[in-house]
Amino acid sequence: MPSVWISLLIRLAAVALAGLVVGAIFGAATGALVACGILLLMLLAHTAHLARLQRWLKAPEQSDIPDAWGAWGNVFVDLYRMLRRERKARARIEGDLEVFSQAAEASPDGLVFLDADDHIVWCNRVSEQHLGLRGERDVGLLVTNLIRLPGFAEFIASAMEGASLLYRPPERKGRVLSLEAIRFGKDRKLLISFDVTQIERAETVRRDFVANVSHELRTPLTVISGFIEHLVDDPPHNPRELKHQLSIMDEQAGRMLRLVEDLLTLSRIEEEAQLPREEEFDVRDLIYDVSAEGRRLSGGRHSITCEVIPAFLKGSREELRSAFSNLVSNAVRYTPEGGRILLRWATREGKGIFSVEDSGIGIPEEHIPRLTERFYRVDRGRSRESGGTGLGLSIVKHVLLRHQASLEIGSIPGVGSTFSAVFPAWRVTSPQG
Ligand code: ADP
């Protein structure tokens, strides 16, 4: 039997005994009166405790548990223990929730929790940036009313595993997001947004590159295959005609070869995970070498001179030779006959500068920032005619980047251009020390 009942029985027995004792001494009526008086006092005490309990229950957080005696004391102690247990559990849950929301906030991806009807329950800061949501404003709203994108409502409704949707937020120009919807718990959904702008950009560059290479190869291949077809169907009897046709084919084959060579050089340099070789070599030798190459290419049509002070450069001679010779070859190809080309090595505040100055056709200013892009040409026809692949300056840029050097371009249309490779001081030493 519960202790409260035993205690009540004992108390009632004590009251009855008191009434009997008083009744035996002072008569039955007095005994009954005393017993009723004691019962009344007990009732008053219980009512007072009940009132305190009621008062306390209305605001248990704001006041301590009331003092009490007897069975009420036990009730209050039990209540107090229960309250402490409940407070501890709540603190633990709040702590867990805090850790969880901190983790969700730290996520580099946008997270939006949805209820069974696709209303927003919670979203992290990244999702606010990605999707233009506002936690305090949008909680409770239908996500499909906030993100306007064709097919989004169906995408959220089905929340198919592995399905994703690309989203270009109108207010964040140029950004591309990938959205995924995942089901969890009971009818809950998690909408995740990833920023895939860089991946998309790389994909566009790759697509453009493949399209450019195919286009560059198609023209010479079409010419060669056209001539071959002609040779097979109707071989020329005149040896001069045959020689002419073969020389065009040879020229086109040479163009493809140059393109493939430049592509291989570029991909080798771009993918070279290792640092360039750090050999110390004589800059003058290298510049004399590339100027001799330039003279051969020019075939006496230009005056090519060098102005070099003795110096040593630290880096990969092979890679730098390729970069320097590209600059010289451009100067020759874009300078009309009779023009001047000057190759110079100089120092400025300790930095080493290799420059190629020409009196050529020059470059309009708006093209200059884009010249080092792969296949970018100011005049496509002129570049092709002179044997250009459109990759020369990309190779130069990458080689210089690998040597912590920069490319400076100055040009005046109709007057000439100067391309300068600027090397950090630590790569340069003068023979004097
Ligand atoms: P290409 O093989 O077409 O020469 P590059 O990458 O070497 O390709 O150069 C890109 C473009 O920059 C060229 O097509 C040309 O329009 C321009 N360019 C480069 N060097 C010169 C120069 N010295 N003078 C005038 N234009 C130049």
Tab-separated table of C-alpha atoms and ligand atoms in Angstrom:
chain	number	residue	atom	x	y	z
A	1	MET	CA	0.000	0.000	0.000
A	2	PRO	CA	1.374	3.450	-0.857
A	3	SER	CA	2.904	5.303	2.092
A	4	VAL	CA	0.413	8.190	1.864
A	5	TRP	CA	-2.454	5.855	2.638
A	6	ILE	CA	-0.613	4.305	5.557
A	7	SER	CA	0.237	7.761	6.874
A	8	LEU	CA	-3.429	8.833	6.466
A	9	LEU	CA	-4.627	5.747	8.324
A	10	ILE	CA	-2.149	6.386	11.136
A	11	ARG	CA	-3.232	10.018	11.373
A	12	LEU	CA	-6.924	9.103	11.352
A	13	ALA	CA	-6.263	6.466	14.010
A	14	ALA	CA	-4.379	9.097	16.082
A	15	VAL	CA	-7.306	11.547	15.715
A	16	ALA	CA	-9.791	8.806	16.670
A	17	LEU	CA	-7.651	7.853	19.662
A	18	ALA	CA	-7.400	11.487	20.765
A	19	GLY	CA	-11.182	11.830	20.447
A	20	LEU	CA	-11.699	8.622	22.439
A	21	VAL	CA	-9.296	9.695	25.200
A	22	VAL	CA	-10.847	13.170	25.481
A	23	GLY	CA	-14.336	11.567	25.279
A	24	ALA	CA	-13.484	9.162	28.097
A	25	ILE	CA	-12.349	12.027	30.330
A	26	PHE	CA	-14.684	14.879	29.314
A	27	GLY	CA	-17.605	13.099	27.810
A	28	ALA	CA	-18.346	11.812	24.279
A	29	ALA	CA	-19.507	15.181	22.890
A	30	THR	CA	-16.205	16.896	23.827
A	31	GLY	CA	-14.216	13.958	22.398
A	32	ALA	CA	-16.107	14.206	19.089
A	33	LEU	CA	-15.595	17.979	19.045
A	34	VAL	CA	-11.841	17.660	19.585
A	35	ALA	CA	-11.565	14.972	16.856
A	36	CYS	CA	-13.514	17.202	14.425
A	37	GLY	CA	-11.297	20.178	15.362
A	38	ILE	CA	-8.136	18.212	14.610
A	39	LEU	CA	-9.603	16.988	11.283
A	40	LEU	CA	-10.491	20.583	10.394
A	41	LEU	CA	-6.929	21.732	11.124
A	42	MET	CA	-5.581	18.918	8.937
A	43	LEU	CA	-7.919	19.970	6.110
A	44	LEU	CA	-6.791	23.591	6.416
A	45	ALA	CA	-3.125	22.519	6.287
A	46	HIS	CA	-3.739	20.425	3.150
A	47	THR	CA	-5.633	23.276	1.471
A	48	ALA	CA	-2.777	25.691	2.307
A	49	HIS	CA	-0.236	23.287	0.733
A	50	LEU	CA	-2.467	22.797	-2.278
A	51	ALA	CA	-2.668	26.562	-2.740
A	52	ARG	CA	1.156	26.859	-2.533
A	53	LEU	CA	1.567	24.033	-5.034
A	54	GLN	CA	-0.853	25.719	-7.418
A	55	ARG	CA	0.982	29.055	-7.070
A	56	TRP	CA	4.337	27.398	-7.681
A	57	LEU	CA	3.128	25.359	-10.679
A	58	LYS	CA	2.060	28.571	-12.426
A	59	ALA	CA	5.683	29.795	-12.542
A	60	PRO	CA	8.014	26.947	-11.501
A	61	GLU	CA	11.069	28.632	-13.083
A	62	GLN	CA	10.706	31.836	-11.087
A	63	SER	CA	10.465	30.591	-7.514
A	64	ASP	CA	12.012	27.831	-5.424
A	65	ILE	CA	10.001	24.806	-4.453
A	66	PRO	CA	7.825	25.681	-1.367
A	67	ASP	CA	8.648	24.286	2.100
A	68	ALA	CA	6.246	21.698	3.375
A	69	TRP	CA	5.822	19.058	6.020
A	70	GLY	CA	4.529	15.516	6.157
A	71	ALA	CA	3.338	13.872	2.989
A	72	TRP	CA	3.397	17.256	1.247
A	73	GLY	CA	7.104	17.520	1.978
A	74	ASN	CA	7.687	14.252	0.115
A	75	VAL	CA	5.503	15.386	-2.784
A	76	PHE	CA	7.444	18.633	-3.055
A	77	VAL	CA	10.824	16.852	-2.845
A	78	ASP	CA	9.728	14.423	-5.599
A	79	LEU	CA	8.510	17.333	-7.698
A	80	TYR	CA	11.779	19.162	-7.148
A	81	ARG	CA	13.805	16.129	-8.243
A	82	MET	CA	11.627	15.718	-11.337
A	83	LEU	CA	12.098	19.368	-12.170
A	84	ARG	CA	15.890	19.086	-11.829
A	85	ARG	CA	15.954	16.007	-14.074
A	86	GLU	CA	13.806	17.783	-16.633
A	87	ARG	CA	16.026	20.909	-16.540
A	88	LYS	CA	19.149	18.812	-17.059
A	89	ALA	CA	17.572	16.936	-19.975
A	90	ARG	CA	16.444	20.194	-21.527
A	91	ALA	CA	19.923	21.725	-21.166
A	92	ARG	CA	21.409	18.627	-22.814
A	93	ILE	CA	18.935	18.759	-25.701
A	94	GLU	CA	19.519	22.494	-26.116
A	95	GLY	CA	23.296	21.862	-26.153
A	96	ASP	CA	22.904	19.126	-28.765
A	97	LEU	CA	20.644	21.359	-30.824
A	98	GLU	CA	23.169	24.194	-30.602
A	99	VAL	CA	26.008	21.919	-31.763
A	100	PHE	CA	23.831	20.616	-34.563
A	101	SER	CA	22.831	24.074	-35.763
A	102	GLN	CA	26.471	25.255	-35.518
A	103	ALA	CA	27.496	22.297	-37.698
A	104	ALA	CA	24.724	23.077	-40.180
A	105	GLU	CA	25.778	26.742	-40.187
A	106	ALA	CA	29.403	25.768	-40.801
A	107	SER	CA	28.442	23.757	-43.874
A	108	PRO	CA	29.843	25.265	-47.093
A	109	ASP	CA	26.628	24.220	-48.796
A	110	GLY	CA	23.172	25.733	-48.418
A	111	LEU	CA	20.794	23.654	-46.245
A	112	VAL	CA	17.028	24.171	-46.054
A	113	PHE	CA	14.858	21.884	-43.888
A	114	LEU	CA	11.311	21.402	-45.134
A	115	ASP	CA	8.268	19.920	-43.437
A	116	ALA	CA	5.909	17.360	-44.966
A	117	ASP	CA	4.165	20.112	-46.981
A	118	ASP	CA	7.403	21.743	-48.200
A	119	HIS	CA	7.233	24.693	-45.808
A	120	ILE	CA	10.605	25.997	-44.626
A	121	VAL	CA	11.419	24.892	-41.084
A	122	TRP	CA	15.003	26.163	-40.901
A	123	CYS	CA	17.732	27.317	-43.274
A	124	ASN	CA	21.428	28.094	-42.829
A	125	ARG	CA	23.246	31.300	-43.788
A	126	VAL	CA	24.769	29.824	-46.960
A	127	SER	CA	21.314	28.955	-48.241
A	128	GLU	CA	20.305	32.561	-47.575
A	129	GLN	CA	23.184	33.747	-49.779
A	130	HIS	CA	22.619	31.084	-52.434
A	131	LEU	CA	18.863	31.173	-52.719
A	132	GLY	CA	18.041	34.657	-51.464
A	133	LEU	CA	16.110	33.251	-48.472
A	134	ARG	CA	15.842	35.001	-45.103
A	135	GLY	CA	15.551	32.698	-42.085
A	136	GLU	CA	13.487	34.951	-39.854
A	137	ARG	CA	11.219	36.097	-42.705
A	138	ASP	CA	10.720	32.896	-44.693
A	139	VAL	CA	10.314	30.191	-42.031
A	140	GLY	CA	6.827	28.707	-42.405
A	141	LEU	CA	6.512	29.713	-46.090
A	142	LEU	CA	6.242	27.331	-49.027
A	143	VAL	CA	9.686	26.918	-50.570
A	144	THR	CA	8.147	26.587	-54.054
A	145	ASN	CA	6.732	30.112	-53.698
A	146	LEU	CA	10.154	31.520	-52.921
A	147	ILE	CA	12.367	29.779	-55.487
A	148	ARG	CA	11.006	30.464	-58.946
A	149	LEU	CA	12.503	27.960	-61.350
A	150	PRO	CA	10.779	25.865	-64.017
A	151	GLY	CA	10.427	22.282	-62.823
A	152	PHE	CA	11.346	23.154	-59.206
A	153	ALA	CA	7.936	22.260	-57.726
A	154	GLU	CA	8.039	18.791	-59.350
A	155	PHE	CA	11.663	18.375	-58.323
A	156	ILE	CA	10.859	19.092	-54.666
A	157	ALA	CA	7.671	17.014	-54.708
A	158	SER	CA	9.442	13.930	-56.038
A	159	ALA	CA	12.758	14.493	-54.147
A	160	MET	CA	14.257	11.703	-56.187
A	161	GLU	CA	17.543	10.224	-55.042
A	162	GLY	CA	20.447	11.333	-57.217
A	163	ALA	CA	18.375	13.974	-59.054
A	164	SER	CA	19.770	17.494	-59.252
A	165	LEU	CA	18.648	20.749	-60.769
A	166	LEU	CA	20.821	23.639	-61.990
A	167	TYR	CA	19.802	27.062	-60.750
A	168	ARG	CA	21.174	30.441	-61.888
A	169	PRO	CA	19.876	32.878	-59.250
A	170	PRO	CA	18.652	36.005	-61.069
A	171	GLU	CA	20.061	38.286	-58.372
A	172	ARG	CA	23.550	36.675	-58.462
A	173	LYS	CA	24.709	37.066	-62.045
A	174	GLY	CA	27.179	34.482	-63.291
A	175	ARG	CA	26.648	32.091	-60.347
A	176	VAL	CA	25.509	28.527	-60.959
A	177	LEU	CA	24.063	26.361	-58.176
A	178	SER	CA	23.232	22.695	-58.149
A	179	LEU	CA	20.178	21.775	-56.054
A	180	GLU	CA	19.462	18.402	-54.491
A	181	ALA	CA	16.444	17.333	-52.445
A	182	ILE	CA	16.802	14.500	-49.925
A	183	ARG	CA	14.054	12.802	-47.935
A	184	PHE	CA	14.665	12.050	-44.261
A	185	GLY	CA	12.751	11.241	-41.056
A	186	LYS	CA	9.010	11.120	-41.429
A	187	ASP	CA	8.098	13.028	-44.601
A	188	ARG	CA	10.822	15.618	-44.020
A	189	LYS	CA	13.049	16.961	-46.805
A	190	LEU	CA	16.408	18.608	-46.942
A	191	LEU	CA	17.128	20.955	-49.844
A	192	ILE	CA	20.880	21.296	-50.448
A	193	SER	CA	22.486	23.906	-52.713
A	194	PHE	CA	26.090	23.596	-53.970
A	195	ASP	CA	27.979	26.377	-55.740
A	196	VAL	CA	29.175	24.791	-58.997
A	197	THR	CA	30.183	28.041	-60.747
A	198	GLN	CA	33.863	27.038	-61.000
A	199	ILE	CA	33.047	23.549	-62.254
A	200	GLU	CA	30.655	24.979	-64.851
A	201	ARG	CA	33.265	27.533	-65.924
A	202	ALA	CA	35.930	24.831	-66.286
A	203	GLU	CA	33.465	22.773	-68.294
A	204	THR	CA	32.765	25.728	-70.612
A	205	VAL	CA	36.519	26.327	-71.070
A	206	ARG	CA	36.993	22.637	-71.865
A	207	ARG	CA	34.116	22.633	-74.359
A	208	ASP	CA	35.411	25.820	-76.039
A	209	PHE	CA	38.885	24.360	-76.167
A	210	VAL	CA	37.748	21.134	-77.839
A	211	ALA	CA	35.624	23.162	-80.295
A	212	ASN	CA	38.588	25.457	-81.076
A	213	VAL	CA	41.048	22.598	-81.606
A	214	SER	CA	38.589	20.763	-83.839
A	215	HIS	CA	37.984	23.921	-85.819
A	216	GLU	CA	41.724	24.633	-86.185
A	217	LEU	CA	42.398	21.096	-87.427
A	218	ARG	CA	39.399	20.880	-89.705
A	219	THR	CA	40.524	23.604	-92.150
A	220	PRO	CA	43.941	22.116	-93.057
A	221	LEU	CA	42.496	18.607	-93.048
A	222	THR	CA	39.729	19.673	-95.452
A	223	VAL	CA	42.329	21.237	-97.767
A	224	ILE	CA	44.583	18.153	-97.686
A	225	SER	CA	41.758	15.659	-98.157
A	226	GLY	CA	40.358	17.784	-101.035
A	227	PHE	CA	43.717	17.675	-102.830
A	228	ILE	CA	44.153	13.956	-102.207
A	229	GLU	CA	40.698	13.294	-103.648
A	230	HIS	CA	41.605	15.390	-106.662
A	231	LEU	CA	44.951	13.567	-107.084
A	232	VAL	CA	43.212	10.192	-106.964
A	233	ASP	CA	40.385	11.106	-109.362
A	234	ASP	CA	42.275	13.246	-111.821
A	235	PRO	CA	46.065	13.207	-111.308
A	236	PRO	CA	47.693	16.280	-112.901
A	237	HIS	CA	49.956	15.435	-115.816
A	238	ASN	CA	51.876	18.638	-115.497
A	239	PRO	CA	54.708	18.162	-112.908
A	240	ARG	CA	54.578	21.873	-111.992
A	241	GLU	CA	50.887	21.591	-111.148
A	242	LEU	CA	51.581	18.469	-109.077
A	243	LYS	CA	54.396	20.224	-107.230
A	244	HIS	CA	52.136	23.182	-106.529
A	245	GLN	CA	49.409	20.956	-105.090
A	246	LEU	CA	51.898	18.987	-102.985
A	247	SER	CA	53.426	22.180	-101.634
A	248	ILE	CA	49.977	23.399	-100.485
A	249	MET	CA	49.405	20.047	-98.789
A	250	ASP	CA	52.815	20.280	-97.167
A	251	GLU	CA	52.012	23.766	-95.905
A	252	GLN	CA	48.710	22.605	-94.405
A	253	ALA	CA	50.342	19.551	-92.841
A	254	GLY	CA	52.971	21.863	-91.342
A	255	ARG	CA	50.189	23.995	-89.890
A	256	MET	CA	48.637	20.954	-88.195
A	257	LEU	CA	52.009	19.858	-86.928
A	258	ARG	CA	52.698	23.286	-85.389
A	259	LEU	CA	49.285	23.252	-83.758
A	260	VAL	CA	49.800	19.790	-82.287
A	261	GLU	CA	53.288	20.750	-81.087
A	262	ASP	CA	51.975	23.909	-79.419
A	263	LEU	CA	49.112	21.952	-77.845
A	264	LEU	CA	51.532	19.404	-76.455
A	265	THR	CA	53.844	22.122	-75.115
A	266	LEU	CA	50.917	23.910	-73.492
A	267	SER	CA	49.455	20.812	-71.911
A	268	ARG	CA	52.889	19.731	-70.651
A	269	ILE	CA	53.471	23.121	-69.033
A	270	GLU	CA	49.938	23.394	-67.652
A	271	GLU	CA	49.953	19.932	-66.157
A	272	GLU	CA	53.521	20.073	-64.926
A	273	ALA	CA	52.938	19.499	-61.233
A	274	GLN	CA	56.665	19.772	-60.588
A	275	LEU	CA	58.408	23.096	-60.294
A	276	PRO	CA	60.549	24.154	-63.278
A	277	ARG	CA	64.205	23.135	-63.334
A	278	GLU	CA	66.276	25.653	-61.440
A	279	GLU	CA	69.427	25.895	-63.542
A	280	GLU	CA	71.445	29.067	-63.756
A	281	PHE	CA	72.187	30.029	-67.340
A	282	ASP	CA	73.636	32.917	-69.309
A	283	VAL	CA	70.793	35.147	-70.525
A	284	ARG	CA	72.935	36.606	-73.310
A	285	ASP	CA	73.468	33.157	-74.879
A	286	LEU	CA	69.749	32.482	-74.806
A	287	ILE	CA	68.875	35.864	-76.322
A	288	TYR	CA	71.498	35.463	-79.078
A	289	ASP	CA	70.058	31.995	-79.813
A	290	VAL	CA	66.471	33.247	-80.155
A	291	SER	CA	67.566	36.288	-82.190
A	292	ALA	CA	69.343	33.940	-84.662
A	293	GLU	CA	66.131	31.922	-84.868
A	294	GLY	CA	64.188	35.166	-85.489
A	295	ARG	CA	66.575	36.133	-88.303
A	296	ARG	CA	66.059	32.751	-89.950
A	297	LEU	CA	62.280	33.206	-89.722
A	298	SER	CA	62.496	36.774	-91.028
A	299	GLY	CA	64.664	35.744	-93.965
A	300	GLY	CA	66.293	39.161	-94.052
A	301	ARG	CA	63.028	41.114	-94.183
A	302	HIS	CA	63.646	42.823	-90.833
A	303	SER	CA	66.500	44.351	-88.920
A	304	ILE	CA	66.854	42.311	-85.716
A	305	THR	CA	69.242	43.624	-83.050
A	306	CYS	CA	70.061	42.804	-79.422
A	307	GLU	CA	70.902	45.060	-76.488
A	308	VAL	CA	71.952	42.834	-73.606
A	309	ILE	CA	73.899	43.336	-70.432
A	310	PRO	CA	75.647	40.263	-69.006
A	311	ALA	CA	73.392	38.414	-66.590
A	312	PHE	CA	72.441	34.977	-65.335
A	313	LEU	CA	68.898	33.817	-64.909
A	314	LYS	CA	67.675	30.993	-62.679
A	315	GLY	CA	64.985	28.739	-64.150
A	316	SER	CA	64.291	26.204	-66.872
A	317	ARG	CA	66.319	27.264	-69.929
A	318	GLU	CA	64.241	25.023	-72.170
A	319	GLU	CA	60.902	26.490	-71.055
A	320	LEU	CA	62.182	30.071	-71.155
A	321	ARG	CA	63.671	29.525	-74.598
A	322	SER	CA	60.215	28.453	-75.803
A	323	ALA	CA	58.639	31.597	-74.250
A	324	PHE	CA	61.296	34.031	-75.580
A	325	SER	CA	61.234	32.509	-79.065
A	326	ASN	CA	57.429	32.811	-79.195
A	327	LEU	CA	57.743	36.546	-78.480
A	328	VAL	CA	60.424	36.954	-81.154
A	329	SER	CA	58.460	34.911	-83.687
A	330	ASN	CA	55.366	37.104	-83.048
A	331	ALA	CA	57.437	40.275	-83.566
A	332	VAL	CA	58.680	38.918	-86.908
A	333	ARG	CA	55.228	37.761	-88.024
A	334	TYR	CA	53.399	40.959	-87.077
A	335	THR	CA	56.001	43.415	-88.372
A	336	PRO	CA	55.879	44.318	-92.048
A	337	GLU	CA	58.972	43.986	-94.198
A	338	GLY	CA	61.656	46.574	-93.474
A	339	GLY	CA	60.598	46.880	-89.828
A	340	ARG	CA	62.909	46.877	-86.768
A	341	ILE	CA	62.951	44.373	-83.913
A	342	LEU	CA	64.974	44.911	-80.771
A	343	LEU	CA	65.663	42.222	-78.154
A	344	ARG	CA	66.715	43.704	-74.843
A	345	TRP	CA	67.788	42.494	-71.400
A	346	ALA	CA	67.731	45.142	-68.691
A	347	THR	CA	67.261	45.402	-64.946
A	348	ARG	CA	64.810	47.599	-63.062
A	349	GLU	CA	64.977	47.780	-59.255
A	350	GLY	CA	66.801	44.434	-59.261
A	351	LYS	CA	64.187	42.762	-61.469
A	352	GLY	CA	65.316	41.239	-64.754
A	353	ILE	CA	63.417	42.276	-67.879
A	354	PHE	CA	63.516	40.570	-71.249
A	355	SER	CA	61.692	42.651	-73.848
A	356	VAL	CA	60.977	42.378	-77.533
A	357	GLU	CA	60.209	45.684	-79.187
A	358	ASP	CA	58.929	45.830	-82.746
A	359	SER	CA	57.858	48.509	-85.205
A	360	GLY	CA	54.968	46.303	-86.379
A	361	ILE	CA	51.233	46.624	-86.850
A	362	GLY	CA	50.535	47.115	-83.134
A	363	ILE	CA	47.463	45.992	-81.170
A	364	PRO	CA	44.319	48.023	-80.375
A	365	GLU	CA	44.091	48.526	-76.605
A	366	GLU	CA	40.852	46.596	-76.072
A	367	HIS	CA	42.478	43.344	-77.262
A	368	ILE	CA	45.519	43.510	-74.978
A	369	PRO	CA	43.941	41.968	-71.816
A	370	ARG	CA	42.777	38.911	-73.797
A	371	LEU	CA	45.902	38.146	-75.863
A	372	THR	CA	47.104	35.333	-73.590
A	373	GLU	CA	43.817	33.408	-73.841
A	374	ARG	CA	44.097	30.215	-75.848
A	375	PHE	CA	43.230	30.812	-79.532
A	376	TYR	CA	42.603	34.517	-79.034
A	377	ARG	CA	43.730	36.488	-82.088
A	378	VAL	CA	43.247	40.099	-83.101
A	379	ASP	CA	43.163	39.193	-86.790
A	380	ARG	CA	42.470	35.510	-87.377
A	381	GLY	CA	43.362	35.613	-91.080
A	382	ARG	CA	46.685	37.343	-90.545
A	383	SER	CA	47.651	34.975	-87.736
A	384	ARG	CA	46.935	31.894	-89.885
A	385	GLU	CA	48.648	33.329	-92.944
A	386	SER	CA	51.816	33.878	-90.945
A	387	GLY	CA	51.693	30.347	-89.505
A	388	GLY	CA	50.233	31.253	-86.093
A	389	THR	CA	48.412	28.732	-83.944
A	390	GLY	CA	46.840	31.182	-81.486
A	391	LEU	CA	48.607	29.437	-78.609
A	392	GLY	CA	51.961	31.256	-78.510
A	393	LEU	CA	51.140	33.840	-75.859
A	394	SER	CA	49.297	31.241	-73.717
A	395	ILE	CA	52.530	29.256	-73.651
A	396	VAL	CA	54.476	32.426	-72.769
A	397	LYS	CA	52.065	33.258	-69.932
A	398	HIS	CA	52.259	29.783	-68.412
A	399	VAL	CA	56.032	29.561	-68.597
A	400	LEU	CA	56.340	32.974	-66.956
A	401	LEU	CA	53.825	32.047	-64.258
A	402	ARG	CA	55.899	28.980	-63.431
A	403	HIS	CA	58.874	31.324	-62.970
A	404	GLN	CA	56.929	33.867	-60.859
A	405	ALA	CA	57.416	36.319	-63.711
A	406	SER	CA	54.811	38.534	-65.376
A	407	LEU	CA	54.118	39.610	-68.937
A	408	GLU	CA	53.716	43.322	-69.667
A	409	ILE	CA	52.347	44.411	-73.036
A	410	GLY	CA	52.498	47.905	-74.467
A	411	SER	CA	51.352	48.697	-77.974
A	412	ILE	CA	50.310	51.517	-80.310
A	413	PRO	CA	48.432	50.457	-83.449
A	414	GLY	CA	50.470	51.300	-86.530
A	415	VAL	CA	53.566	52.135	-84.479
A	416	GLY	CA	54.622	48.901	-82.781
A	417	SER	CA	54.494	46.718	-79.695
A	418	THR	CA	56.709	45.841	-76.743
A	419	PHE	CA	56.281	42.533	-74.910
A	420	SER	CA	58.252	42.348	-71.633
A	421	ALA	CA	58.838	39.365	-69.357
A	422	VAL	CA	59.584	40.700	-65.865
A	423	PHE	CA	61.485	38.308	-63.548
A	424	PRO	CA	61.731	38.627	-59.762
A	425	ALA	CA	65.107	39.846	-58.457
A	426	TRP	CA	65.939	36.509	-56.783
A	427	ARG	CA	66.036	34.799	-60.178
A	428	VAL	CA	68.613	37.234	-61.551
A	429	THR	CA	72.351	37.500	-60.877
A	430	SER	CA	74.901	39.648	-62.632
A	431	PRO	CA	78.345	38.126	-63.325
A	432	GLN	CA	79.962	40.810	-61.133
A	433	GLY	CA	78.072	39.420	-58.154
B	1	ADP	P1	49.319	33.619	-82.923
B	1	ADP	O1	49.785	32.257	-83.194
B	1	ADP	O2	48.019	33.953	-83.550
B	1	ADP	O3	50.361	34.640	-83.164
B	1	ADP	P2	49.702	34.280	-80.139
B	1	ADP	O4	49.102	33.696	-78.923
B	1	ADP	O5	51.175	34.238	-80.250
B	1	ADP	O6	48.976	33.607	-81.351
B	1	ADP	O7	49.264	35.798	-80.218
B	1	ADP	C1	47.897	36.109	-80.072
B	1	ADP	C2	47.535	37.321	-80.898
B	1	ADP	O8	48.220	38.475	-80.372
B	1	ADP	C3	47.993	37.242	-82.326
B	1	ADP	O9	47.046	36.569	-83.139
B	1	ADP	C4	48.114	38.697	-82.706
B	1	ADP	O10	46.853	39.190	-83.082
B	1	ADP	C5	48.538	39.366	-81.422
B	1	ADP	N1	49.994	39.619	-81.349
B	1	ADP	C6	50.920	38.891	-80.703
B	1	ADP	N2	52.146	39.441	-80.826
B	1	ADP	C7	51.990	40.556	-81.567
B	1	ADP	C8	52.898	41.576	-82.040
B	1	ADP	N3	54.206	41.546	-81.737
B	1	ADP	N4	52.374	42.576	-82.764
B	1	ADP	C9	51.064	42.618	-83.066
B	1	ADP	N5	50.154	41.690	-82.644
B	1	ADP	C10	50.615	40.669	-81.912
